[in-house]
CSV table of C-alpha atoms and ligand atoms in Angstrom, one decimal:
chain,number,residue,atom,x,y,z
X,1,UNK,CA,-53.5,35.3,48.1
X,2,UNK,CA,-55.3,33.1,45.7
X,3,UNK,CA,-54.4,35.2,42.9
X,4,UNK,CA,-50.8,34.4,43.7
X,5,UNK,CA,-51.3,31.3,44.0
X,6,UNK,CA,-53.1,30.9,40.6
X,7,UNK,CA,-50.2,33.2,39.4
X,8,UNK,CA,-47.3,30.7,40.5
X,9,UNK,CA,-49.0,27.6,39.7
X,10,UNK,CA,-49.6,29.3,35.8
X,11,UNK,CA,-45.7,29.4,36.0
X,12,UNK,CA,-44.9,26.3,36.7
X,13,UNK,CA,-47.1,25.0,34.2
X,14,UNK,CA,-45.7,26.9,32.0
X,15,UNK,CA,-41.9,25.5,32.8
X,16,UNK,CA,-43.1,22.3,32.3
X,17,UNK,CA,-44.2,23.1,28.8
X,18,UNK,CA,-41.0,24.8,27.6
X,19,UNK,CA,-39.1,21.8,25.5
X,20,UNK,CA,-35.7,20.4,26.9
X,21,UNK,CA,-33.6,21.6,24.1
X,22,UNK,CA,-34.9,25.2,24.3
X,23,UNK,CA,-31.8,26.5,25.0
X,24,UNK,CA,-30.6,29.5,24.7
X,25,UNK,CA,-27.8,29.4,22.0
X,26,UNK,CA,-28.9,31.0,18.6
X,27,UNK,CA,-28.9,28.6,15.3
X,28,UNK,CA,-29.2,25.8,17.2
X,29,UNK,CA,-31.1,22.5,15.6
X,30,UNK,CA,-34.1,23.5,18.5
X,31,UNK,CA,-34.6,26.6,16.5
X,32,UNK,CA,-33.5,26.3,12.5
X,33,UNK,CA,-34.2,22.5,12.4
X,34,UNK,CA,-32.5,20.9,9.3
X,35,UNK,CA,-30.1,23.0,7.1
X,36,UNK,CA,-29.6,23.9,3.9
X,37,UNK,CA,-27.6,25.1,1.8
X,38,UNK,CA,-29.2,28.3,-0.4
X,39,UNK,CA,-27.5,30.9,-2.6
X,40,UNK,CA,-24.2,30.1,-1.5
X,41,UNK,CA,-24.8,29.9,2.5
X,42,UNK,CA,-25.7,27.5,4.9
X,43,UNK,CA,-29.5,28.1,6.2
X,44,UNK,CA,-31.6,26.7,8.7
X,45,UNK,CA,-35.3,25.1,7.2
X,46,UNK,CA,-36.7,28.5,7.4
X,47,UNK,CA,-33.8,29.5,4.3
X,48,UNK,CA,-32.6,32.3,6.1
X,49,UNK,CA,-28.8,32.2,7.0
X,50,UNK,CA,-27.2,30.6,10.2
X,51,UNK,CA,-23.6,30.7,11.8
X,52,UNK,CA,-22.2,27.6,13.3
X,53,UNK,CA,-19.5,28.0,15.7
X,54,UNK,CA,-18.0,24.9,17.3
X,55,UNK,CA,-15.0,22.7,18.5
X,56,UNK,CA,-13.7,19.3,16.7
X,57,UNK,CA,-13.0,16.0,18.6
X,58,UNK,CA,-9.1,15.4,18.5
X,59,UNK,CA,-10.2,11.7,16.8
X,60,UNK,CA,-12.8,9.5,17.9
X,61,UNK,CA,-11.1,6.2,18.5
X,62,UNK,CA,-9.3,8.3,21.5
X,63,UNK,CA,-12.1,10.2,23.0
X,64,UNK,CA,-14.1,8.1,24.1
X,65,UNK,CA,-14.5,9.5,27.6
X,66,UNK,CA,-15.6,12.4,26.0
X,67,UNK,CA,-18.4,11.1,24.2
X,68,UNK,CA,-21.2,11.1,26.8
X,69,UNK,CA,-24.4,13.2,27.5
X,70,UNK,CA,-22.2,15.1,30.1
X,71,UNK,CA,-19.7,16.3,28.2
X,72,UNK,CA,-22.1,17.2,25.5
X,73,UNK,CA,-24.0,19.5,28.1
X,74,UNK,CA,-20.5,21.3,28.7
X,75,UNK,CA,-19.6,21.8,25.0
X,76,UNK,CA,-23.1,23.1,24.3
X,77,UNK,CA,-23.6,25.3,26.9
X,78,UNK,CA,-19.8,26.2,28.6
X,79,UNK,CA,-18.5,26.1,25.7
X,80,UNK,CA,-21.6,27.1,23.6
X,81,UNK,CA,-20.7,25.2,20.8
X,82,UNK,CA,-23.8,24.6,18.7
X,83,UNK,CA,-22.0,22.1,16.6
X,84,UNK,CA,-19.6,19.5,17.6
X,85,UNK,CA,-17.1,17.8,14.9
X,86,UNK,CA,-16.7,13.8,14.9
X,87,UNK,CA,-13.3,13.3,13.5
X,88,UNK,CA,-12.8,9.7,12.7
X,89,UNK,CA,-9.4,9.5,11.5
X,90,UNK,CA,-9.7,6.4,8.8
X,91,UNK,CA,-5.7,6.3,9.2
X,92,UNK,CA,-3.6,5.4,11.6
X,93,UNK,CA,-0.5,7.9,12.7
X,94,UNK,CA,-0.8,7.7,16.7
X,95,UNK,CA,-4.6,6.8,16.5
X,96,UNK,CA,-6.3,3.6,15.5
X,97,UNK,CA,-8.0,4.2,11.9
X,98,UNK,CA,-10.9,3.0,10.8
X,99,UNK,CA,-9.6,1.4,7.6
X,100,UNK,CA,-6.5,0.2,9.4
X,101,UNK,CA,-7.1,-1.8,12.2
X,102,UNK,CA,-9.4,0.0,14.1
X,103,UNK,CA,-13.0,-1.5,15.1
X,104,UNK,CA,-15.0,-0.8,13.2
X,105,UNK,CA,-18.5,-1.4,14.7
X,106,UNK,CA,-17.2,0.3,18.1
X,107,UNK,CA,-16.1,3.6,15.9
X,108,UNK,CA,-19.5,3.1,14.3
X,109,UNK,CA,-21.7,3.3,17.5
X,110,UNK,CA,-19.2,6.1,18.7
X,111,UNK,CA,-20.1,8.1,15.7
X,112,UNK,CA,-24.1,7.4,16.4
X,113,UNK,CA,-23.6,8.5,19.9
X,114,UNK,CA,-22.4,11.2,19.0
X,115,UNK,CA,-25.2,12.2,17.0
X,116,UNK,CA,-27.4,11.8,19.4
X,117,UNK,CA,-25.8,13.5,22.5
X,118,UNK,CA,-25.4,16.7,20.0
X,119,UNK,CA,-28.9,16.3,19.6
X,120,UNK,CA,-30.3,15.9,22.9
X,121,UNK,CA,-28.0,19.2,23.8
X,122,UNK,CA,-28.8,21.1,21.4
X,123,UNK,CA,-26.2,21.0,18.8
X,124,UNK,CA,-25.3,20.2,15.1
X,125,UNK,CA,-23.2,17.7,14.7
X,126,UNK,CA,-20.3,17.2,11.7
X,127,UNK,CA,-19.7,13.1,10.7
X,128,UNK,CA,-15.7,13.9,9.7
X,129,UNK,CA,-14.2,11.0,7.2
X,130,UNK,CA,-10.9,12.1,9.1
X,131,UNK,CA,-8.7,11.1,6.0
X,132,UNK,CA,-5.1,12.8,6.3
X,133,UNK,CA,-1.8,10.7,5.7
X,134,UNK,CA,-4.0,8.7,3.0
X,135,UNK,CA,-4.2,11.8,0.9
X,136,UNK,CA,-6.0,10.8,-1.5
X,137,UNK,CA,-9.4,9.8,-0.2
X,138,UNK,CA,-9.8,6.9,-2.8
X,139,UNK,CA,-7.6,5.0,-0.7
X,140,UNK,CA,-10.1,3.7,1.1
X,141,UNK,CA,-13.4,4.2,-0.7
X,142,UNK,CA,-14.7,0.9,-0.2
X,143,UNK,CA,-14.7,1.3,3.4
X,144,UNK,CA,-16.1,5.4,3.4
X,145,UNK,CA,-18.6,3.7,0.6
X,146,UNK,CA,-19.9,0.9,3.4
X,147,UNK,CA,-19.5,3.5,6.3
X,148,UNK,CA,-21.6,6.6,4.7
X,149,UNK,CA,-23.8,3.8,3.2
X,150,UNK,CA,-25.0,2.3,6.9
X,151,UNK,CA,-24.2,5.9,9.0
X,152,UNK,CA,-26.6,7.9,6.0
X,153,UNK,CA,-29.3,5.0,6.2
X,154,UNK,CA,-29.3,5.7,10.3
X,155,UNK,CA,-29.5,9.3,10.2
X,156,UNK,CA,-31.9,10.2,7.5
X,157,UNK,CA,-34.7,11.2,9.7
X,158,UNK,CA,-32.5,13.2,12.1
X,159,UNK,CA,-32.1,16.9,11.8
X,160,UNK,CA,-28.5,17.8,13.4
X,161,UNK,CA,-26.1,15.8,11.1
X,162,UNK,CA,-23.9,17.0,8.6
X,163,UNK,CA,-21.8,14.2,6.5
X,164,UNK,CA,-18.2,15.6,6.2
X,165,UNK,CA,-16.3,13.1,3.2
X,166,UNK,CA,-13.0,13.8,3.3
X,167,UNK,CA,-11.2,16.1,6.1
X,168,UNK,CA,-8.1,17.3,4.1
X,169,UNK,CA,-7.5,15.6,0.7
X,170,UNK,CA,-3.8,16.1,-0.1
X,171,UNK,CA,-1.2,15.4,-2.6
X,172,UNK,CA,-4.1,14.5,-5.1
X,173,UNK,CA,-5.4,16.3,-7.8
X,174,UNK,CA,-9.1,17.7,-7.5
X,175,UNK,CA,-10.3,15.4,-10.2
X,176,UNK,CA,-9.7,12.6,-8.0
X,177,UNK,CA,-11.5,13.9,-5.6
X,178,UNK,CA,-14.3,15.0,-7.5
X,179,UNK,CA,-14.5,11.3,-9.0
X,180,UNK,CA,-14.6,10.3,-4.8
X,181,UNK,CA,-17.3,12.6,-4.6
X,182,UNK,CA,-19.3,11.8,-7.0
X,183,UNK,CA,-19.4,8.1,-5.9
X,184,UNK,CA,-19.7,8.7,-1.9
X,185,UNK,CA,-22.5,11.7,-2.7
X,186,UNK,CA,-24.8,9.8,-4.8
X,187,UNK,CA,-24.5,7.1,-2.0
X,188,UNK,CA,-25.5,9.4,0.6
X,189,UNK,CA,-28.2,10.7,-0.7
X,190,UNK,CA,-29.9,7.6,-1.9
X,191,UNK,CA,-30.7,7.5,1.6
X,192,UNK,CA,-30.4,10.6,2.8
X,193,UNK,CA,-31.9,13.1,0.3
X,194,UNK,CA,-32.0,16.3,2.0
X,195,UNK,CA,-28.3,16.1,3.9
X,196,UNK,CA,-25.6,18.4,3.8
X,197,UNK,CA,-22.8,17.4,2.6
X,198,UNK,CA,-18.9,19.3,2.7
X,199,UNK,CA,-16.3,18.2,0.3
X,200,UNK,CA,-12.9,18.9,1.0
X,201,UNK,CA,-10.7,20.9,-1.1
X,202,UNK,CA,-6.5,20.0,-2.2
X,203,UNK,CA,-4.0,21.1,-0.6
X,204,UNK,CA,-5.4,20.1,3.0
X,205,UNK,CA,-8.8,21.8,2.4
X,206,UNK,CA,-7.0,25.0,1.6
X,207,UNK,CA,-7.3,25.5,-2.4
X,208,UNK,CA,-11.6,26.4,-2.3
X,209,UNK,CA,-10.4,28.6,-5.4
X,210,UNK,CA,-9.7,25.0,-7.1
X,211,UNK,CA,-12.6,23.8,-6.8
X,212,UNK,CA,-14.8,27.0,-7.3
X,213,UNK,CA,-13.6,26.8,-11.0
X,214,UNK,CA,-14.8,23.7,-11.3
X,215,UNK,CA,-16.9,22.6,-9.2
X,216,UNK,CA,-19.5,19.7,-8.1
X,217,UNK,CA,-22.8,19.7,-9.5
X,218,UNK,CA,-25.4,18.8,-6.0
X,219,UNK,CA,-27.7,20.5,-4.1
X,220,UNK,CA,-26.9,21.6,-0.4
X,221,UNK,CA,-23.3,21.2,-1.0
X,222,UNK,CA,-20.4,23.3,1.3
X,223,UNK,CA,-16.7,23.2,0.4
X,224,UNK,CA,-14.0,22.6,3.1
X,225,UNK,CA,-10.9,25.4,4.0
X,226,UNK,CA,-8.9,24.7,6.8
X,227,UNK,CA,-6.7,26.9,8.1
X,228,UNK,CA,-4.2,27.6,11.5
X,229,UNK,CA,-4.0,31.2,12.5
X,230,UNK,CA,0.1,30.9,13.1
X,231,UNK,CA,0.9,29.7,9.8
X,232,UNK,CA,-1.9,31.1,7.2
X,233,UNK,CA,-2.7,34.8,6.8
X,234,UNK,CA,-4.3,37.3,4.3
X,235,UNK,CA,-3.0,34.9,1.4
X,236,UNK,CA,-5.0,31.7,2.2
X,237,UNK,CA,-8.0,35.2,2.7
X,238,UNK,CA,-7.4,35.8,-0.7
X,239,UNK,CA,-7.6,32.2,-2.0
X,240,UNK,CA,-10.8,32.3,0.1
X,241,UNK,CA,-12.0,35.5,-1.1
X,242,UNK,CA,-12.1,34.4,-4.7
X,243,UNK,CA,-14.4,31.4,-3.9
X,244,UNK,CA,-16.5,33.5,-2.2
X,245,UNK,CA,-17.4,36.2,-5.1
X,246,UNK,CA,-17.3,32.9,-7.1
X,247,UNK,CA,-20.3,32.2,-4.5
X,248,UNK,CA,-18.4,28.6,-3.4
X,249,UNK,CA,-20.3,27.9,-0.2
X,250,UNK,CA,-18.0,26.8,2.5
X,251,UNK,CA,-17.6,25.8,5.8
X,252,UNK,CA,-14.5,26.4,7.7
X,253,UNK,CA,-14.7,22.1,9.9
X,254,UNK,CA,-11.6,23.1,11.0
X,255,UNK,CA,-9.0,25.9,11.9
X,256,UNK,CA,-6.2,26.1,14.4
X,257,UNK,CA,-5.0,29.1,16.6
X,258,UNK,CA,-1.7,28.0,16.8
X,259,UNK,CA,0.3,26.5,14.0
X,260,UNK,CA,-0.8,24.1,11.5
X,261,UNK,CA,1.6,21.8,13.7
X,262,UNK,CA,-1.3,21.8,15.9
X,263,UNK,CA,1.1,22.9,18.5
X,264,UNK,CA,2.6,26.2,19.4
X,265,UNK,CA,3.1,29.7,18.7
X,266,UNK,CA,-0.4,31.0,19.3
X,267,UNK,CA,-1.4,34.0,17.0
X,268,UNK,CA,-4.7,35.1,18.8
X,269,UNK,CA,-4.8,38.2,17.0
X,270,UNK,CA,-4.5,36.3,13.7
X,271,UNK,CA,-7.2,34.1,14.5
X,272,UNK,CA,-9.3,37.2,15.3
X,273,UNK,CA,-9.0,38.3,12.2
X,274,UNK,CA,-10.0,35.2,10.5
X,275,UNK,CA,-13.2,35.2,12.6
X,276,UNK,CA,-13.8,38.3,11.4
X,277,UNK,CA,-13.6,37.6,7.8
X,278,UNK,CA,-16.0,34.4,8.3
X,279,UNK,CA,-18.5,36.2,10.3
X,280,UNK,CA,-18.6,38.7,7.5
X,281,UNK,CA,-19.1,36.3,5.0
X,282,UNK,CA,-21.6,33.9,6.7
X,283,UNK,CA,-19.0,31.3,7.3
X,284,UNK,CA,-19.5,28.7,9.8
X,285,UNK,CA,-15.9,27.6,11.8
X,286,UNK,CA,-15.2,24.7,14.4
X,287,UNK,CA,-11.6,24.8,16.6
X,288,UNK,CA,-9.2,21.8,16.4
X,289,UNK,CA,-9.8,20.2,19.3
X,290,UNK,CA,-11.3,19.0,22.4
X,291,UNK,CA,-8.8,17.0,24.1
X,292,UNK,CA,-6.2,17.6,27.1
X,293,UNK,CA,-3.2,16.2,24.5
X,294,UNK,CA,0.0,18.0,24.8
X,295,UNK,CA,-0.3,20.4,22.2
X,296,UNK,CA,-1.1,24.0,22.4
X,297,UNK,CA,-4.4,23.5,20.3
X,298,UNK,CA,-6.0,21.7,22.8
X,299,UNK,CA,-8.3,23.4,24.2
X,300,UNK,CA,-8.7,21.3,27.6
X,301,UNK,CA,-5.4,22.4,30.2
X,302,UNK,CA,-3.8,18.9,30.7
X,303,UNK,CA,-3.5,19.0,34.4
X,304,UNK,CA,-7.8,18.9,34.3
X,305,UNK,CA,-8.8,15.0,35.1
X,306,UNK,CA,-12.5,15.9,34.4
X,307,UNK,CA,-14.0,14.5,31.6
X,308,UNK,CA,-17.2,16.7,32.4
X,309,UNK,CA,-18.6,19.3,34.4
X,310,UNK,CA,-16.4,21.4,33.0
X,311,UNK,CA,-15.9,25.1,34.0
X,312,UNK,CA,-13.4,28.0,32.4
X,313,UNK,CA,-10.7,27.7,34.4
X,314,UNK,CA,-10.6,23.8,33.2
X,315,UNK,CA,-10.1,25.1,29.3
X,316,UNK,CA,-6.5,26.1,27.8
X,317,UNK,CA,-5.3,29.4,26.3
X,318,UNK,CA,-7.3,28.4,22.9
X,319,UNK,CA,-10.1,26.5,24.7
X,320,UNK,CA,-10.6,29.7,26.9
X,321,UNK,CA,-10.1,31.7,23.6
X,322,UNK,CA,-13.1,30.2,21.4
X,323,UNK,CA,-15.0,30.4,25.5
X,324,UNK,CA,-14.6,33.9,25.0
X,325,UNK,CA,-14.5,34.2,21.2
X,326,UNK,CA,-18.3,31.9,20.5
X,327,UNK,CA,-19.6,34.5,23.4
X,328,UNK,CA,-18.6,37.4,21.8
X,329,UNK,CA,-19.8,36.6,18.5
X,330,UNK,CA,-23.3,35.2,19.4
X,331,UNK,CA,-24.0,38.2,20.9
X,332,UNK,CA,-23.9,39.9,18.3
D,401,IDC,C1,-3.0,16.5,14.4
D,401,IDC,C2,-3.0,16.3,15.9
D,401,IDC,C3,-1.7,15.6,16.3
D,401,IDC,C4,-1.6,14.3,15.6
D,401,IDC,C5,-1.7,14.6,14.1
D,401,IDC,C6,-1.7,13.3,13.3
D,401,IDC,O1,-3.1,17.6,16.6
D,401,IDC,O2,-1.7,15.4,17.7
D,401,IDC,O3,-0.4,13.7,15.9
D,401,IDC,O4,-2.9,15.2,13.8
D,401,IDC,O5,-2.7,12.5,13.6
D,401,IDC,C7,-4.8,19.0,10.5
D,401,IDC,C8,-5.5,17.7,10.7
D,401,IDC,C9,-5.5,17.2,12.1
D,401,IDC,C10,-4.2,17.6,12.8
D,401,IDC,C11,-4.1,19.1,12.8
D,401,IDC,C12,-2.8,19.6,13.6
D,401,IDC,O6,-6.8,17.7,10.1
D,401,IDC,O7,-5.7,15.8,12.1
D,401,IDC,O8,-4.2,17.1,14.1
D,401,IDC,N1,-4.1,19.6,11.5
D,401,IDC,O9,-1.7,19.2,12.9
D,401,IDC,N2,-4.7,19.7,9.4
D,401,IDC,C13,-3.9,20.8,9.7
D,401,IDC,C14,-3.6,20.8,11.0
């Protein structure tokens, strides 16, 4: 009897040693701690390679609701997310931007939150400069200069963040948007030495063969493609392909499986094939989006009134998809 006892009471102890975050998700910040970027791949501080599979926000200034500890728990672990995308769109176009009337300090502290509810579940977490119908992400590089200035000085001693710049430069040349990168980098890294940074690409972060002909000269550095199963296929592979056995690192922070509409047909199978071609090559991939909106790529049904305690019958055809899909995959 007192064997047991001693037995049981050894467990318990032991529970109460194991830390909160050690969940169970693989390359998660718990385990591979701050990343990296090294021959070409993303890593975790140990150098070795890591896979981040995730969903994006559907923009900030309209997901508020979403942006608790709660619904952190549910992307993390229903989900099983272990990064989470902050899309701050800095435009308007149905959503307040932050460069054009939006608050500014409220998108701020939105952005911080969600830092640190990624963090305290378990999760990587991408800072999206959600620049679109600007194009050309000089547009507003005073504000992104302030913004990444303050956000950079905030989260240089945290381990989960990862400073997107510019979501999907487009009608722009990638000159420009190297000359935006090499003034928003520099900035970032003044205070924030060690971060990852991705830079997006022309052509709505399609054209990585553009910039792996010419491209930027940092450390820990990962170069944006987009893409939305319905509308691109073994061409935009290609286009990939050649970056890769260029040895471009890149980060898929956002793909669709609908069209690039956001909105319907589906093309599951399509999208399964692009999985399989990033999982072969290293590359890390995050879903647009977590919302209920009316569009086929959101991945919450709209009839669901939760905002948390979430469960799979709550998620849409693509929500239930990446369920099954992130399962699948970090199994493997
Ligand atoms: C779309 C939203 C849609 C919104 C539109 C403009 O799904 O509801 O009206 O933005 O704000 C992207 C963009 C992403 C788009 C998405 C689908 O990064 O903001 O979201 N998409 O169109 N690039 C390709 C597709």
């Amino acid at each position: 009897m007192k064997k047991l006892l001693l037995i049981f009471l050894c467990l318990i102890l032991l529970a109460s040693c194991t830390p909160k975050s050690s969940f169970d998700g693989k390359d998660r910040p718990s385990s591979r701690g701050r990343l990296q970027v090294t021959e070409g791949r993303l890593c975790g501080a140990d150098g070795e390679p890591v896979i981040l599979r995730g969903i994006s926000c559907y923009g900030v200034s309209v997901s508020e609701r979403y942006i608790t500890d709660e619904t952190f728990h549910d992307i993390s672990h229903v989900i099983g997310a272990n990064v989470f995308r902050m899309a701050m769109y800095t435009y308007g176009m149905g959503v307040v931007g932050y460069c054009t009337g939006g608050d500014k300090e409220k998108l701020f502290q939105l952005m911080m939150d969600g830092v640190d509810y990624a963090r305290s579940n378990d999760m990587y977490v991408i800072l999206d400069w959600h620049i679109l119908s600007d194009g050309d992400p000089n547009k507003y590089i005073e504000d992104a200069k302030d913004f990444f200035d303050r956000i950079s000085k905030e989260c240089k001693d945290k381990d989960n963040v990862i400073y997107e710049i510019c979501n999907e430069p487009n009608k722009v040349e990638w000159q420009q948007i190297k000359e935006y990168a090499d003034v928003i980098i520099p900035i970032i890294r003044n205070n924030d030495p060690d971060s990852v940074i991705v830079v997006g690409t022309p052509d709505w972060s399609s054209r990585v063969d553009i910039a792996a002909d010419d491209p930027l000269d940092y450390p820990n550095l990962l170069y944006t493609l987009h893409f939305y199963s319905a509308s691109h296929k073994q061409e935009a592979r290609d286009v990939a392909k050649y970056a890769i056995d260029k040895g471009l690192p890149i980060f898929v922070t956002e793909y669709g499986v609908t069209a690039s509409t956001g909105n319907y047909p589906y093309d599951l199978e399509e999208a399964g094939v692009w999985i399989d071609f990033l999982e072969a090559n290293g590359i890390s991939h995050v879903m647009w989006n977590f919302s209920k909106v009316a569009e086929s790529s959101a991945a919450i049904k709209s009839s669901c009134l939760k905002a948390s305690g979430l469960e799979y019958d709550d998620f849409s055809t693509s929500g239930q998809w990446l369920i099954d899909m992130i399962k699948e995959r970090s199994e493997k």
